[in-house]
């Protein structure tokens, strides 16, 4: 019944699975028939503190009963606190602009970079270099910033000018010219195969860009908020980019995006804005999520989850060498390379029937993005069900 309703009234832009989830607890989801599923996706890296998190739910309910929204024309206390918290956890003196999604955060970063080019280089610098296999969002500009041709359908043309893609980090050096204003990359390409870049390679690039006064934008929409094991993957790589964008895991499922920058003086009043961005509800949720995850990290539980997941993932991959090759990724952003993409798609379908949700990344990677708070029992159960799924297709 809801399937028909959805098909009739919701625009058809997703390959939708019509399971009807009713509630969840940490990394476990329950559908309308009472069947449970281990969630190795966290809503594509969003429900960082799990489903049904009591602390987050209480904070949201408390905030909702007082104020949800007043607009950015007035002080928003939780927004100011969240911006300060981001600066403290990152360990750099940064300012933040709040938006509502990853694409919007990247739009903001691109606007900031363009203005930097106008202000400091008389408008001569405006080009932005990104990488092949990257993903930066679905707006006209961020889809153009995305380095995958399949996203640049002529149906939506014309696209904005000034974006080009390089096949790898090394190629960026010869691609920059007098008109390059910024380089934008992910440190681990989430949609492009969960492949982390090499730390030294990134540090060398950061140094080069600093010398050239070209802005370094790191899209941490997926890697940020402890997904990599540190607050930001930027912390893990030990770099200081000019701009960092955040979204997905920041408010545990309440829509939010953030442009974080050391260049606090580029944007002036009127340059950028958002009706909803950083309102009472999303900022309060963000504060609670960061509070939960900070203590989870400090207590050692987060590292324990990473180590346990890593162990089980490797065990699972090595059980089936006919299908699985390399184990990739870091923290709780992991992947298993598959030798056959048809088998991979079949496995994901059967895994769903067995009661475990997993994702695909790129053409041939089985992707795992569980809640950061996933329990050992949930990890065990998830891999048990995946093993059953594998045995079903073989
Ligand atoms: C998901 C994602 C985006 C887009 O975020 P939305 O909230 O869907 O707009 C951008 N960049 C990266 C790296 C992402 O993973």
Coordinates of C-alpha atoms and ligand atoms in Angstrom, one line a residue:
X1 CA 0.0 0.0 0.0
X2 CA 2.8 2.5 0.9
X3 CA 4.8 1.2 -2.0
X4 CA 2.0 2.3 -4.4
X5 CA 1.6 5.6 -2.5
X6 CA 5.3 6.3 -2.7
X7 CA 5.4 5.4 -6.5
X8 CA 2.4 7.7 -7.1
X9 CA 3.4 10.7 -5.2
X10 CA 7.2 10.7 -4.6
X11 CA 9.3 11.6 -7.6
X12 CA 11.2 8.5 -8.8
X13 CA 14.9 9.4 -8.3
X14 CA 16.1 6.4 -6.2
X15 CA 16.3 2.7 -6.8
X16 CA 14.2 2.2 -3.7
X17 CA 13.9 -0.9 -1.6
X18 CA 10.4 -0.9 -0.1
X19 CA 11.2 -2.3 3.3
X20 CA 9.2 -0.3 5.9
X21 CA 11.5 0.3 8.9
X22 CA 9.7 1.3 12.0
X23 CA 12.3 1.7 14.7
X24 CA 15.9 1.0 15.5
X25 CA 18.3 0.4 18.4
X26 CA 22.0 1.3 17.8
X27 CA 23.1 -0.7 14.7
X28 CA 19.9 -2.8 14.5
X29 CA 16.8 -1.8 12.5
X30 CA 13.3 -3.4 12.8
X31 CA 10.7 -3.4 9.9
X32 CA 6.9 -3.4 10.1
X33 CA 6.9 -7.2 10.3
X34 CA 9.2 -7.3 13.2
X35 CA 12.2 -8.6 11.2
X36 CA 15.6 -7.2 12.4
X37 CA 18.5 -6.1 10.3
X38 CA 22.1 -5.3 11.2
X39 CA 22.8 -1.9 9.8
X40 CA 26.3 -1.7 8.3
X41 CA 25.4 1.5 6.5
X42 CA 24.2 4.0 9.1
X43 CA 22.1 5.7 6.5
X44 CA 25.2 6.2 4.4
X45 CA 27.4 7.5 7.2
X46 CA 24.8 9.6 9.0
X47 CA 23.5 7.9 12.1
X48 CA 26.9 8.1 13.8
X49 CA 25.6 7.5 17.3
X50 CA 23.2 4.7 16.1
X51 CA 19.4 4.5 15.9
X52 CA 17.2 5.3 18.8
X53 CA 20.1 6.9 20.8
X54 CA 18.4 8.0 24.0
X55 CA 20.7 10.9 24.7
X56 CA 20.3 12.4 21.2
X57 CA 16.6 11.8 21.3
X58 CA 16.3 13.6 24.7
X59 CA 18.4 16.5 23.5
X60 CA 16.3 16.9 20.3
X61 CA 13.0 16.6 22.2
X62 CA 14.1 19.1 24.8
X63 CA 15.2 21.6 22.1
X64 CA 12.1 21.0 20.0
X65 CA 9.9 21.8 23.0
X66 CA 11.7 25.2 23.5
X67 CA 12.8 26.5 20.1
X68 CA 13.4 24.8 16.8
X69 CA 14.1 27.8 14.6
X70 CA 14.3 31.6 14.8
X71 CA 16.5 32.4 11.7
X72 CA 20.1 33.5 11.4
X73 CA 19.1 37.1 12.0
X74 CA 19.3 36.4 15.8
X75 CA 21.8 34.8 18.0
X76 CA 21.5 31.0 18.0
X77 CA 23.2 29.9 21.3
X78 CA 23.7 26.2 20.3
X79 CA 25.1 27.3 16.9
X80 CA 27.8 29.4 18.6
X81 CA 28.6 26.5 21.0
X82 CA 28.8 24.0 18.1
X83 CA 31.1 26.2 16.1
X84 CA 33.4 26.6 19.2
X85 CA 33.3 22.8 19.8
X86 CA 34.3 22.1 16.2
X87 CA 37.2 24.4 16.5
X88 CA 38.3 22.8 19.8
X89 CA 38.0 19.2 18.7
X90 CA 39.8 20.0 15.4
X91 CA 42.5 21.9 17.4
X92 CA 42.7 24.9 15.1
X93 CA 41.3 28.4 15.3
X94 CA 38.6 28.1 12.6
X95 CA 35.3 29.7 11.9
X96 CA 32.2 27.8 10.6
X97 CA 29.3 28.5 8.4
X98 CA 26.3 26.2 8.8
X99 CA 24.3 24.7 6.0
X100 CA 22.0 21.8 5.7
X101 CA 23.8 19.1 3.6
X102 CA 27.1 18.0 2.2
X103 CA 26.4 19.5 -1.2
X104 CA 25.5 22.8 0.4
X105 CA 28.6 22.8 2.5
X106 CA 30.7 22.2 -0.7
X107 CA 28.8 25.0 -2.5
X108 CA 29.8 27.3 0.4
X109 CA 33.4 26.2 0.2
X110 CA 33.4 26.9 -3.6
X111 CA 31.9 30.3 -3.1
X112 CA 34.5 31.1 -0.4
X113 CA 37.3 30.0 -2.7
X114 CA 35.9 32.1 -5.6
X115 CA 35.8 35.1 -3.4
X116 CA 39.3 34.5 -2.2
X117 CA 40.4 34.5 -5.8
X118 CA 38.5 37.8 -6.5
X119 CA 39.9 39.5 -3.4
X120 CA 43.5 38.4 -3.5
X121 CA 44.1 37.8 -7.2
X122 CA 41.9 40.4 -8.9
X123 CA 39.5 37.7 -10.0
X124 CA 42.2 36.0 -12.1
X125 CA 42.0 32.8 -10.1
X126 CA 38.8 30.9 -10.2
X127 CA 39.5 27.4 -11.3
X128 CA 39.0 24.4 -9.0
X129 CA 40.7 21.1 -9.5
X130 CA 39.2 17.9 -8.2
X131 CA 40.0 14.2 -8.6
X132 CA 38.6 11.4 -10.7
X133 CA 36.2 9.1 -8.8
X134 CA 35.4 11.9 -6.3
X135 CA 32.0 12.8 -5.1
X136 CA 31.1 16.3 -4.0
X137 CA 27.3 16.5 -4.2
X138 CA 24.2 16.8 -6.4
X139 CA 23.6 20.5 -7.0
X140 CA 24.5 21.8 -10.4
X141 CA 27.9 23.2 -9.2
X142 CA 28.9 20.3 -6.9
X143 CA 27.8 17.7 -9.5
X144 CA 30.2 19.5 -11.9
X145 CA 32.9 19.4 -9.2
X146 CA 32.4 15.6 -8.9
X147 CA 35.0 13.9 -11.0
X148 CA 32.9 11.2 -12.5
X149 CA 31.6 11.7 -16.1
X150 CA 28.5 9.6 -15.4
X151 CA 27.3 12.5 -13.2
X152 CA 27.6 15.2 -15.9
X153 CA 24.6 14.2 -17.9
X154 CA 23.9 16.7 -20.8
X155 CA 20.3 16.7 -19.5
X156 CA 21.3 19.3 -16.9
X157 CA 23.6 21.5 -19.0
X158 CA 25.0 24.1 -19.1
X159 CA 27.2 23.5 -16.0
X160 CA 29.3 26.2 -14.4
X161 CA 32.8 26.7 -15.8
X162 CA 36.1 26.3 -13.9
X163 CA 36.1 22.7 -12.9
X164 CA 38.6 20.1 -14.1
X165 CA 39.6 16.6 -12.8
X166 CA 42.9 14.9 -12.4
X167 CA 43.4 11.1 -12.4
X168 CA 45.5 11.2 -9.2
X169 CA 47.3 13.4 -6.7
X170 CA 50.6 13.4 -8.6
X171 CA 48.8 14.9 -11.7
X172 CA 47.6 17.9 -9.7
X173 CA 51.1 19.4 -9.7
X174 CA 51.3 19.9 -13.5
X175 CA 47.6 20.8 -13.7
X176 CA 47.7 23.9 -11.6
X177 CA 48.1 27.2 -13.4
X178 CA 47.7 31.0 -12.8
X179 CA 44.0 30.6 -12.7
X180 CA 43.8 27.8 -10.2
X181 CA 42.2 29.1 -7.0
X182 CA 41.7 25.8 -5.1
X183 CA 42.1 22.0 -5.1
X184 CA 39.3 20.0 -3.5
X185 CA 39.7 16.4 -2.5
X186 CA 38.4 13.7 -0.1
X187 CA 41.1 12.0 2.0
X188 CA 39.3 8.7 1.5
X189 CA 37.0 8.6 -1.5
X190 CA 33.7 7.4 -0.1
X191 CA 31.8 6.8 -3.3
X192 CA 35.0 6.1 -5.3
X193 CA 36.0 2.8 -3.8
X194 CA 36.9 3.6 -0.1
X195 CA 40.5 4.1 -1.0
X196 CA 42.5 6.3 1.4
X197 CA 45.3 8.5 0.0
X198 CA 48.8 8.1 1.2
X199 CA 49.6 10.4 4.1
X200 CA 53.0 11.6 2.8
X201 CA 51.5 12.3 -0.6
X202 CA 48.8 14.4 0.9
X203 CA 51.2 16.3 3.2
X204 CA 53.4 17.1 0.2
X205 CA 50.4 18.4 -1.7
X206 CA 49.3 20.5 1.2
X207 CA 52.8 22.1 1.4
X208 CA 52.9 22.8 -2.4
X209 CA 49.5 24.4 -2.4
X210 CA 50.4 26.6 0.6
X211 CA 53.5 27.9 -1.2
X212 CA 51.4 28.6 -4.3
X213 CA 48.7 30.3 -2.2
X214 CA 46.2 27.9 -3.7
X215 CA 43.4 26.9 -1.3
X216 CA 43.3 23.4 -0.1
X217 CA 39.7 22.2 0.4
X218 CA 39.1 18.9 2.1
X219 CA 35.7 17.4 1.7
X220 CA 35.1 15.6 5.0
X221 CA 31.4 15.2 4.5
X222 CA 31.9 11.4 4.9
X223 CA 35.3 11.1 6.5
X224 CA 34.7 13.7 9.3
X225 CA 33.2 13.3 12.8
X226 CA 35.3 10.4 14.0
X227 CA 34.6 8.1 11.0
X228 CA 38.3 7.8 10.4
X229 CA 39.2 7.3 14.1
X230 CA 40.1 10.9 14.7
X231 CA 37.6 13.8 14.9
X232 CA 38.6 14.7 11.3
X233 CA 40.6 12.7 8.8
X234 CA 42.5 16.0 8.5
X235 CA 43.8 15.3 12.1
X236 CA 44.8 11.8 11.1
X237 CA 46.7 13.1 8.1
X238 CA 48.2 15.9 10.2
X239 CA 47.5 18.7 7.7
X240 CA 45.9 22.2 8.0
X241 CA 43.6 22.7 5.0
X242 CA 42.2 26.1 4.2
X243 CA 38.6 24.8 4.1
X244 CA 37.0 21.6 5.5
X245 CA 33.4 20.6 4.7
X246 CA 31.3 18.5 7.0
X247 CA 27.8 17.1 7.0
X248 CA 26.7 13.4 7.2
X249 CA 27.5 12.2 10.8
X250 CA 27.6 15.7 12.4
X251 CA 24.1 15.7 13.8
X252 CA 23.3 12.0 13.8
X253 CA 20.6 12.3 11.2
X254 CA 19.3 15.8 11.6
X255 CA 20.2 17.6 8.4
X256 CA 23.3 19.8 8.8
X257 CA 26.3 20.9 6.8
X258 CA 29.3 23.0 7.7
X259 CA 32.0 25.0 6.0
X260 CA 35.0 25.2 8.4
X261 CA 37.8 27.6 7.5
X262 CA 40.9 29.3 8.9
X263 CA 40.1 32.2 6.5
X264 CA 37.6 34.0 8.7
X265 CA 37.7 37.3 6.9
X266 CA 36.7 36.3 3.3
X267 CA 32.9 36.2 3.7
X268 CA 31.3 39.4 4.7
X269 CA 27.8 40.1 5.8
X270 CA 25.5 39.3 2.9
X271 CA 27.9 37.1 1.0
X272 CA 26.3 33.8 1.9
X273 CA 23.4 32.6 3.9
X274 CA 20.8 29.9 4.7
X275 CA 17.3 30.0 6.1
X276 CA 17.7 26.7 8.1
X277 CA 21.4 26.4 8.4
X278 CA 22.6 25.8 12.0
X279 CA 19.2 26.4 13.5
X280 CA 18.4 25.5 17.1
X281 CA 17.4 21.9 16.4
X282 CA 20.3 20.8 14.2
X283 CA 22.9 22.7 16.2
X284 CA 21.7 21.2 19.4
X285 CA 21.7 17.7 17.8
X286 CA 25.2 18.4 16.6
X287 CA 26.4 19.4 20.1
X288 CA 25.0 16.2 21.6
X289 CA 26.5 14.0 18.9
X290 CA 29.9 15.5 19.4
X291 CA 29.6 15.2 23.2
X292 CA 28.7 11.5 22.9
X293 CA 31.4 10.7 20.4
X294 CA 34.1 12.7 22.2
X295 CA 33.7 10.6 25.4
X296 CA 33.3 7.5 23.3
X297 CA 36.7 8.3 21.7
X298 CA 38.3 9.2 25.0
X299 CA 37.2 6.1 26.8
X300 CA 38.9 3.9 24.2
X301 CA 35.6 2.4 23.1
X302 CA 35.8 3.9 19.6
X303 CA 39.2 2.4 19.0
X304 CA 38.0 -0.9 20.3
X305 CA 35.1 -0.9 17.9
X306 CA 37.5 -0.1 15.0
X307 CA 39.9 -2.9 16.0
X308 CA 37.1 -5.5 16.4
X309 CA 35.4 -4.5 13.1
X310 CA 38.7 -4.7 11.3
X311 CA 39.4 -8.2 12.7
X312 CA 36.0 -9.5 11.7
X313 CA 36.1 -7.8 8.3
X314 CA 39.5 -9.4 7.5
X315 CA 38.3 -12.8 8.7
X316 CA 35.2 -12.6 6.5
X317 CA 37.1 -11.5 3.4
X318 CA 39.7 -14.2 3.8
X319 CA 37.1 -16.9 4.1
X320 CA 36.0 -16.3 0.5
X321 CA 39.1 -15.6 -1.6
X322 CA 37.1 -16.4 -4.7
X323 CA 35.1 -13.2 -4.4
X324 CA 37.0 -10.9 -2.1
X325 CA 40.4 -9.3 -2.6
X326 CA 41.9 -6.4 -0.7
X327 CA 40.5 -4.9 2.5
X328 CA 40.4 -1.1 2.1
X329 CA 39.5 2.0 4.1
X330 CA 40.1 3.1 7.6
X331 CA 38.3 3.6 10.9
X332 CA 34.7 2.5 10.3
X333 CA 34.7 3.5 6.7
X334 CA 35.7 0.2 5.2
X335 CA 35.5 -1.8 2.0
X336 CA 36.2 -5.2 0.5
X337 CA 37.3 -5.3 -3.1
X338 CA 35.3 -7.9 -5.2
X339 CA 36.5 -9.7 -8.3
X340 CA 33.0 -9.8 -9.8
X341 CA 30.6 -6.9 -9.7
X342 CA 27.6 -9.1 -10.7
X343 CA 28.3 -11.4 -7.7
X344 CA 28.7 -8.3 -5.5
X345 CA 25.2 -6.9 -6.5
X346 CA 23.7 -10.4 -5.9
X347 CA 25.4 -10.6 -2.5
X348 CA 24.0 -7.2 -1.4
X349 CA 20.5 -8.3 -2.3
X350 CA 20.8 -11.7 -0.5
X351 CA 22.4 -10.0 2.5
X352 CA 19.3 -7.8 2.8
X353 CA 17.1 -10.9 2.9
X354 CA 19.4 -12.5 5.5
X355 CA 19.0 -9.3 7.6
X356 CA 22.2 -7.2 7.1
X357 CA 22.4 -3.9 5.2
X358 CA 25.6 -3.2 3.3
X359 CA 26.5 -0.7 0.5
X360 CA 28.3 -0.7 -2.8
X361 CA 31.1 1.8 -3.6
X362 CA 32.4 2.4 -7.1
X363 CA 32.0 -0.6 -9.3
X364 CA 33.4 -3.4 -7.3
X365 CA 33.7 -2.5 -3.6
X366 CA 31.5 -3.9 -0.8
X367 CA 31.2 -0.9 1.5
X368 CA 30.7 -0.8 5.3
X369 CA 29.7 2.4 7.2
X370 CA 28.3 1.2 10.5
X371 CA 27.3 3.5 13.3
X372 CA 30.4 4.4 15.3
X373 CA 28.7 3.0 18.4
X374 CA 28.1 -0.4 16.9
X375 CA 28.4 -3.2 19.5
X376 CA 30.6 -6.3 19.2
X377 CA 27.5 -8.5 19.2
X378 CA 26.1 -6.5 16.3
X379 CA 29.4 -6.8 14.4
X380 CA 29.4 -10.6 15.0
X381 CA 25.8 -11.0 14.0
X382 CA 26.3 -8.8 10.8
X383 CA 29.2 -10.9 9.6
X384 CA 27.4 -14.1 10.4
X385 CA 24.5 -13.0 8.2
X386 CA 26.9 -11.9 5.5
X387 CA 28.5 -15.3 5.6
X388 CA 25.1 -17.0 5.2
X389 CA 24.4 -14.6 2.3
X390 CA 27.7 -15.6 0.6
X391 CA 26.9 -19.3 1.0
X392 CA 23.5 -18.8 -0.6
X393 CA 24.9 -17.4 -3.8
X394 CA 27.6 -20.0 -4.0
Ligands
LIG1 C1 27.5 12.4 0.8 C2 28.6 13.3 0.3 C3 28.4 14.6 -0.3 C4 27.0 15.1 -0.5 O1 26.3 15.3 0.7 P1 24.7 15.5 0.7 O2 24.3 15.7 2.1 O3 24.1 14.3 0.1 O4 24.5 16.7 -0.2 C5 29.5 15.3 -0.6 N1 30.7 14.9 -0.5 C6 31.0 13.6 0.0 C7 32.4 13.2 0.2 C8 30.0 12.8 0.4 O5 30.2 11.6 0.9

